[in-house]
Coordinates of N, CA, C and O in Angstrom, one line a residue:
M438 N 7.5 81.1 58.3 CA 6.9 80.3 57.6 C 5.5 80.6 57.8 O 4.0 80.9 56.4
S439 N 4.7 80.6 59.2 CA 3.1 80.7 59.2 C 2.4 81.9 59.8 O 1.8 82.0 60.5
G440 N 3.7 83.2 59.7 CA 3.1 83.7 59.9 C 3.1 84.9 61.1 O 3.3 86.3 61.7
H441 N 4.4 84.0 62.1 CA 4.3 84.1 63.2 C 5.9 84.7 63.0 O 6.7 84.7 62.6
P442 N 6.5 85.5 64.4 CA 7.7 85.8 64.3 C 8.6 85.2 65.1 O 8.2 84.0 65.2
A443 N 9.8 85.4 65.2 CA 10.7 84.1 65.0 C 10.6 83.7 66.1 O 11.0 82.4 66.4
D444 N 10.8 84.8 67.6 CA 10.6 84.4 68.6 C 9.2 83.4 69.0 O 9.8 82.8 69.9
V445 N 7.9 83.8 68.6 CA 7.3 82.5 68.6 C 7.3 81.3 68.1 O 7.1 80.4 69.0
E446 N 7.8 81.1 66.8 CA 8.1 80.2 66.0 C 9.2 79.4 67.1 O 9.2 78.4 66.9
A447 N 10.0 79.6 67.8 CA 11.2 78.8 68.3 C 10.3 78.4 69.8 O 10.9 77.8 70.2
L448 N 9.9 79.4 70.1 CA 8.9 79.3 71.1 C 7.8 77.7 71.1 O 8.0 76.9 72.1
L449 N 7.4 77.7 70.0 CA 6.1 76.7 69.4 C 7.0 75.2 69.1 O 7.0 74.3 69.6
N450 N 8.2 75.6 68.5 CA 9.3 74.6 67.7 C 9.6 73.7 69.6 O 9.7 72.2 69.6
E451 N 10.3 74.3 70.6 CA 10.9 73.9 72.0 C 9.7 73.6 72.5 O 9.5 72.6 73.0
I452 N 8.5 73.9 72.5 CA 7.3 73.2 73.3 C 7.1 72.0 72.6 O 6.4 71.1 73.3
E453 N 7.1 72.0 70.8 CA 7.2 70.7 70.3 C 7.6 69.9 71.0 O 7.5 68.6 71.1
G454 N 8.8 70.1 70.8 CA 10.0 69.4 70.9 C 9.8 68.8 72.5 O 10.2 67.5 73.1
H455 N 9.1 69.3 74.3 CA 9.4 68.7 75.0 C 7.6 67.9 75.0 O 7.8 67.0 75.4
L456 N 7.0 68.3 74.0 CA 5.8 67.3 73.8 C 6.7 65.9 73.5 O 5.4 65.1 73.7
L457 N 6.9 65.9 72.6 CA 7.3 64.8 71.6 C 8.4 64.5 73.1 O 8.5 62.6 73.1
V458 N 9.2 64.6 73.5 CA 10.0 63.8 75.0 C 9.1 63.3 75.2 O 9.4 62.5 76.3
D459 N 8.4 64.1 76.2 CA 7.2 63.3 77.3 C 6.8 62.5 76.5 O 6.4 61.4 77.2
A460 N 6.4 62.6 75.4 CA 5.5 61.1 75.1 C 6.4 60.2 74.2 O 6.0 58.9 75.1
A461 N 7.4 60.6 74.5 CA 8.6 58.6 74.0 C 8.8 58.9 75.5 O 9.1 57.1 75.9
R462 N 8.6 59.2 76.4 CA 9.4 58.4 78.0 C 7.6 57.5 78.2 O 8.0 57.6 79.0
T463 N 6.4 58.5 77.9 CA 5.8 57.0 77.9 C 5.7 56.2 77.8 O 5.4 54.9 77.7
E464 N 5.1 56.4 76.3 CA 6.0 55.5 75.5 C 7.5 54.2 75.9 O 6.9 53.1 76.1
A465 N 8.0 54.5 76.5 CA 9.5 54.1 77.6 C 9.0 53.7 78.2 O 9.6 52.5 78.5
R466 N 8.5 54.0 79.2 CA 8.2 53.6 80.6 C 6.5 52.5 80.2 O 6.9 51.5 81.0
T467 N 5.5 52.9 79.3 CA 4.8 51.6 79.4 C 5.7 50.5 78.7 O 5.3 49.1 78.7
A468 N 6.4 50.4 77.6 CA 6.9 49.4 77.0 C 7.6 48.6 77.9 O 7.8 47.2 78.2
A469 N 8.5 49.1 78.8 CA 9.5 49.0 79.9 C 8.6 48.0 81.0 O 9.2 47.3 81.2
A470 N 7.3 48.8 81.3 CA 6.2 47.7 82.0 C 5.8 47.0 81.4 O 5.6 45.6 82.2
E471 N 5.7 46.6 80.3 CA 5.2 45.5 79.7 C 6.1 44.7 79.6 O 6.1 43.4 79.5
L472 N 7.3 44.8 79.8 CA 8.5 43.6 79.5 C 8.8 43.4 80.3 O 8.7 42.1 80.6
T473 N 8.9 43.8 81.6 CA 9.1 43.2 83.1 C 7.7 42.6 83.9 O 8.6 41.8 84.1
A474 N 6.4 43.3 83.2 CA 5.2 41.9 83.6 C 5.4 41.0 83.4 O 5.0 39.7 84.2
G475 N 6.5 40.2 82.3 CA 6.6 39.4 82.0 C 7.2 38.1 82.8 O 7.5 36.9 82.4
I476 N 8.6 39.0 83.5 CA 9.5 38.0 83.9 C 8.9 37.9 85.8 O 9.7 39.2 86.4
D477 N 8.6 37.2 86.0 CA 8.4 36.7 87.6 C 9.5 36.5 88.8 O 9.3 36.7 89.8
W478 N 10.5 36.1 88.0 CA 11.2 35.9 88.7 C 12.3 36.7 89.5 O 12.7 37.0 90.6
L479 N 11.9 38.6 89.1 CA 12.6 39.4 89.3 C 12.4 40.3 90.4 O 10.9 40.1 90.6
T480 N 12.8 40.5 91.5 CA 12.5 41.6 92.8 C 11.7 42.3 92.1 O 12.1 42.9 90.9
E481 N 11.5 43.3 93.0 CA 10.7 44.7 92.9 C 12.0 45.8 92.5 O 11.8 46.2 91.8
H482 N 13.1 45.7 93.3 CA 14.1 47.0 93.4 C 14.9 46.2 91.2 O 15.1 47.2 90.8
Q483 N 15.1 44.7 91.2 CA 14.8 44.1 89.9 C 14.8 44.8 89.0 O 15.0 45.2 87.6
R484 N 13.2 44.4 88.9 CA 12.3 45.1 88.2 C 12.5 46.6 87.8 O 11.9 46.9 86.4
E485 N 12.5 47.2 88.8 CA 12.2 48.6 88.4 C 14.2 49.0 88.0 O 13.7 49.9 87.3
E486 N 15.1 48.6 88.1 CA 16.5 49.0 87.2 C 16.4 48.5 85.9 O 16.5 49.1 85.3
V487 N 15.7 47.1 85.7 CA 15.6 47.1 84.1 C 14.5 47.9 83.7 O 14.7 48.2 82.5
A488 N 13.7 48.3 84.2 CA 12.7 48.9 83.7 C 13.6 50.7 83.3 O 13.4 51.0 82.2
R489 N 14.0 51.0 84.4 CA 14.6 52.5 84.1 C 15.8 51.8 82.8 O 15.4 53.2 82.0
R490 N 16.5 51.1 83.1 CA 17.6 51.2 81.8 C 16.6 50.5 80.3 O 17.6 51.4 79.3
F491 N 15.8 50.5 80.4 CA 15.0 49.6 79.1 C 14.4 50.9 78.9 O 14.7 51.9 77.5
A492 N 14.0 52.0 79.9 CA 13.8 53.2 79.0 C 14.5 53.7 78.4 O 14.6 55.2 77.7
E493 N 15.5 54.2 79.5 CA 16.7 55.7 78.7 C 17.3 54.6 77.7 O 17.8 55.9 76.8
R494 N 17.1 53.4 77.4 CA 18.0 52.6 76.3 C 16.9 53.3 74.9 O 16.9 54.2 73.9
Y495 N 15.3 53.2 75.3 CA 14.5 53.8 74.3 C 14.6 55.3 74.2 O 14.5 55.2 73.1
L496 N 14.9 55.5 75.1 CA 14.6 57.0 74.6 C 16.0 57.5 74.0 O 16.2 58.6 72.9
A497 N 17.4 57.2 73.9 CA 18.2 56.8 73.2 C 18.1 56.9 71.9 O 18.9 57.7 70.7
L498 N 17.5 55.6 71.7 CA 17.4 55.3 70.0 C 16.2 56.0 69.6 O 16.5 56.4 68.7
S499 N 15.3 56.3 70.2 CA 14.1 57.8 69.7 C 14.9 59.0 69.8 O 14.9 59.6 68.3
R500 N 15.9 59.6 70.3 CA 16.8 60.7 70.0 C 17.5 60.4 69.4 O 17.6 60.7 67.8
T501 N 18.2 59.4 68.7 CA 18.9 59.1 67.2 C 17.8 58.6 66.2 O 18.5 59.5 64.7
S502 N 16.8 58.4 66.9 CA 15.9 58.4 65.4 C 15.4 59.7 64.5 O 15.8 60.1 63.5
W503 N 15.2 60.4 65.6 CA 15.3 62.0 65.6 C 16.1 62.9 64.9 O 16.2 63.5 63.4
Q504 N 17.3 62.1 65.2 CA 18.7 63.4 64.5 C 18.8 62.5 63.1 O 19.3 63.4 62.2
R505 N 18.0 61.3 63.0 CA 18.6 61.2 61.4 C 17.4 61.5 60.5 O 18.0 61.7 59.4
T506 N 16.4 61.5 61.0 CA 15.1 62.3 59.9 C 15.5 63.3 60.0 O 15.3 63.8 59.0
V507 N 15.9 64.1 61.0 CA 17.0 65.9 61.3 C 17.7 65.7 59.8 O 17.8 66.6 58.6
E508 N 18.5 65.2 59.7 CA 19.2 65.3 59.1 C 19.3 64.9 57.1 O 19.5 65.4 56.7
R509 N 17.9 63.7 56.9 CA 17.5 63.4 56.3 C 17.1 64.4 55.5 O 16.7 64.7 54.6
G510 N 16.1 64.7 56.3 CA 15.4 66.1 56.1 C 16.2 67.3 55.3 O 15.3 68.0 54.2
E511 N 17.1 67.2 56.2 CA 18.1 68.6 55.6 C 18.8 68.1 53.7 O 18.9 68.9 53.1
E512 N 19.2 66.9 53.6 CA 19.5 66.2 52.5 C 18.8 66.8 52.2 O 19.3 67.3 51.0
L513 N 17.4 65.8 52.1 CA 16.2 66.1 51.0 C 15.8 67.5 50.7 O 15.3 68.1 49.5
R514 N 16.3 68.2 51.7 CA 15.7 69.8 51.7 C 16.7 70.5 50.5 O 16.6 71.2 49.4
A515 N 18.1 70.1 50.6 CA 19.4 70.7 49.6 C 19.0 70.0 48.2 O 19.4 70.7 47.6
Q516 N 18.8 68.7 48.8 CA 18.6 68.3 46.8 C 17.2 68.7 46.9 O 17.3 68.8 44.8
Y517 N 16.0 69.2 46.8 CA 15.3 69.4 46.0 C 15.4 71.2 45.9 O 15.4 71.8 45.0
E518 N 16.6 72.4 46.7 CA 16.6 73.5 46.1 C 17.5 73.6 45.1 O 17.3 74.3 44.4
T519 N 18.3 72.1 45.2 CA 19.6 72.3 44.0 C 18.2 71.9 42.4 O 18.9 73.2 41.7
R520 N 17.7 71.2 42.7 CA 16.8 70.9 41.7 C 15.9 71.3 41.2 O 15.9 71.8 40.1
Y521 N 15.3 72.3 42.1 CA 14.5 73.9 42.1 C 15.4 74.8 41.1 O 14.8 75.4 40.3
R522 N 16.7 74.9 41.7 CA 17.5 76.2 41.4 C 17.9 75.5 39.6 O 17.8 76.8 38.5
H523 N 17.9 74.6 39.0 CA 18.7 73.9 38.1 C 17.2 74.2 37.3 O 17.1 74.5 36.1
L524 N 16.2 73.9 37.8 CA 14.5 74.1 37.1 C 14.6 75.3 36.2 O 13.9 75.6 35.1
R525 N 14.5 75.9 37.7 CA 14.2 77.4 37.4 C 15.1 78.6 36.0 O 14.8 79.2 35.7
Q526 N 16.5 77.5 36.2 CA 17.6 77.3 35.7 C 17.3 77.7 34.4 O 17.5 78.5 32.6
R527 N 16.9 76.5 33.8 CA 16.3 75.9 32.6 C 15.0 76.8 32.4 O 15.5 76.8 30.2
L528 N 14.3 77.1 33.1 CA 12.8 77.7 32.6 C 13.5 78.7 32.2 O 12.7 79.4 30.8
L529 N 14.2 79.8 32.7 CA 14.6 81.1 32.4 C 15.7 80.8 30.8 O 14.8 81.7 30.3
G530 N 16.2 80.2 30.5 CA 16.6 79.9 30.0 C 16.0 79.7 28.2 O 16.0 80.4 27.7
C531 N 14.5 78.8 28.8 CA 13.8 78.6 27.8 C 13.0 79.7 27.6 O 12.8 80.2 26.2
A532 N 12.4 80.5 28.0 CA 11.7 81.4 28.2 C 12.8 82.7 27.2 O 12.2 83.2 26.5
L533 N 14.0 82.8 27.9 CA 14.9 84.0 27.1 C 15.0 83.5 25.5 O 15.0 84.6 24.3
F534 N 15.3 82.3 24.9 CA 15.5 81.3 24.0 C 14.1 82.1 23.1 O 13.9 82.5 21.9
G535 N 12.8 82.2 23.8 CA 11.7 81.6 23.1 C 11.3 83.6 22.8 O 10.9 83.2 21.6
C536 N 11.7 84.0 23.7 CA 11.6 85.6 23.2 C 12.6 86.0 22.3 O 12.2 86.4 21.5
A537 N 14.1 85.2 22.3 CA 14.9 85.6 20.8 C 14.5 85.3 20.1 O 14.7 85.5 18.5
L538 N 13.4 84.1 19.6 CA 13.3 83.5 18.7 C 11.9 84.0 17.8 O 11.9 84.4 17.2
A539 N 10.5 84.4 18.9 CA 10.2 85.4 18.3 C 10.1 86.9 18.2 O 10.2 86.8 17.2
L540 N 11.6 87.6 18.7 CA 11.9 88.7 17.9 C 12.7 88.8 17.1 O 12.2 89.3 15.8
A541 N 13.1 88.0 16.6 CA 14.1 87.1 15.3 C 12.9 87.0 14.4 O 12.6 87.4 12.9
A542 N 12.2 86.5 14.5 CA 10.8 85.8 13.8 C 10.2 87.3 12.9 O 9.8 88.0 12.2
A543 N 10.4 88.2 14.2 CA 9.6 89.5 14.1 C 10.2 90.1 13.3 O 9.8 91.0 12.2
F544 N 11.4 90.3 13.4 CA 12.2 91.3 12.8 C 12.5 90.8 10.9 O 12.3 91.7 10.7
V545 N 13.2 89.9 11.0 CA 12.8 89.2 9.4 C 11.8 89.2 9.1 O 11.6 89.6 8.0
A546 N 10.5 88.7 9.3 CA 9.2 89.0 9.0 C 9.0 91.0 8.6 O 8.0 90.6 7.3
L547 N 9.6 91.5 9.6 CA 8.9 93.2 9.1 C 10.0 93.8 8.6 O 10.4 95.0 8.3
S548 N 10.8 93.1 8.1 CA 12.4 93.8 7.3 C 11.8 93.7 5.7 O 11.2 93.0 5.0
P549 N 12.5 94.4 5.3 CA 12.6 95.2 4.1 C 12.8 94.4 3.1 O 12.1 94.3 1.9
G550 N 13.5 93.3 3.4 CA 14.2 92.1 2.4 C 13.3 90.7 2.3 O 13.6 89.9 1.5
W551 N 12.1 90.7 2.9 CA 11.5 89.7 2.8 C 10.9 89.5 1.7 O 10.3 90.5 1.2
P552 N 10.5 87.5 1.8 CA 9.7 88.1 0.2 C 8.4 88.5 0.4 O 8.0 88.2 1.8
G553 N 7.5 89.3 -0.4 CA 6.6 89.7 -0.1 C 6.8 91.7 0.3 O 6.1 91.9 0.7
G554 N 8.0 91.2 0.6 CA 8.0 92.6 1.1 C 8.4 93.6 0.2 O 8.2 93.8 -1.1
T555 N 9.2 94.9 0.5 CA 9.3 95.9 -0.5 C 10.6 95.4 -1.8 O 10.4 96.0 -3.1
R556 N 11.1 94.8 -0.8 CA 12.7 94.3 -2.5 C 12.5 93.5 -3.2 O 12.0 93.2 -4.4
W557 N 11.5 92.6 -3.2 CA 11.6 90.7 -3.7 C 9.8 90.8 -3.8 O 9.1 91.2 -3.0
G558 N 9.9 90.1 -4.8 CA 8.7 89.4 -5.6 C 7.7 91.1 -5.7 O 6.6 90.7 -6.3
R559 N 8.0 92.2 -6.2 CA 7.1 92.9 -6.5 C 8.3 93.9 -7.4 O 9.5 94.2 -7.2
R560 N 7.7 94.5 -8.6 CA 8.0 94.9 -9.3 C 8.4 96.3 -9.5 O 6.7 96.8 -9.2
P561 N 8.7 97.7 -9.5 CA 8.7 99.0 -9.1 C 8.2 99.3 -10.1 O 7.6 98.7 -12.0

């Protein structure tokens, strides 16, 4: 894609994945802290448990969202490839038809039986 060997691309994708997961974990911890900060009646242990469960659920939802995004991207790619293939086939068909039409017109124009040619319209 960008000129990198396949193993470098795989490494870059893996690093990007780790960075995304780390960012999601940070978001989850921040959201959990904000949620539990407003609940004064929880003990410290309960607050940590609620925050931990919230973060787990947040990460699970993020993972599900990423998987849906990947699936939709694959669907769109398949649709695009199909449409592009059909467009190329239509374009090739039109080009071949145009070439055939031009060749036929040239053949008719240069044939001896065409008006103005050697047989018609001239007297010997």
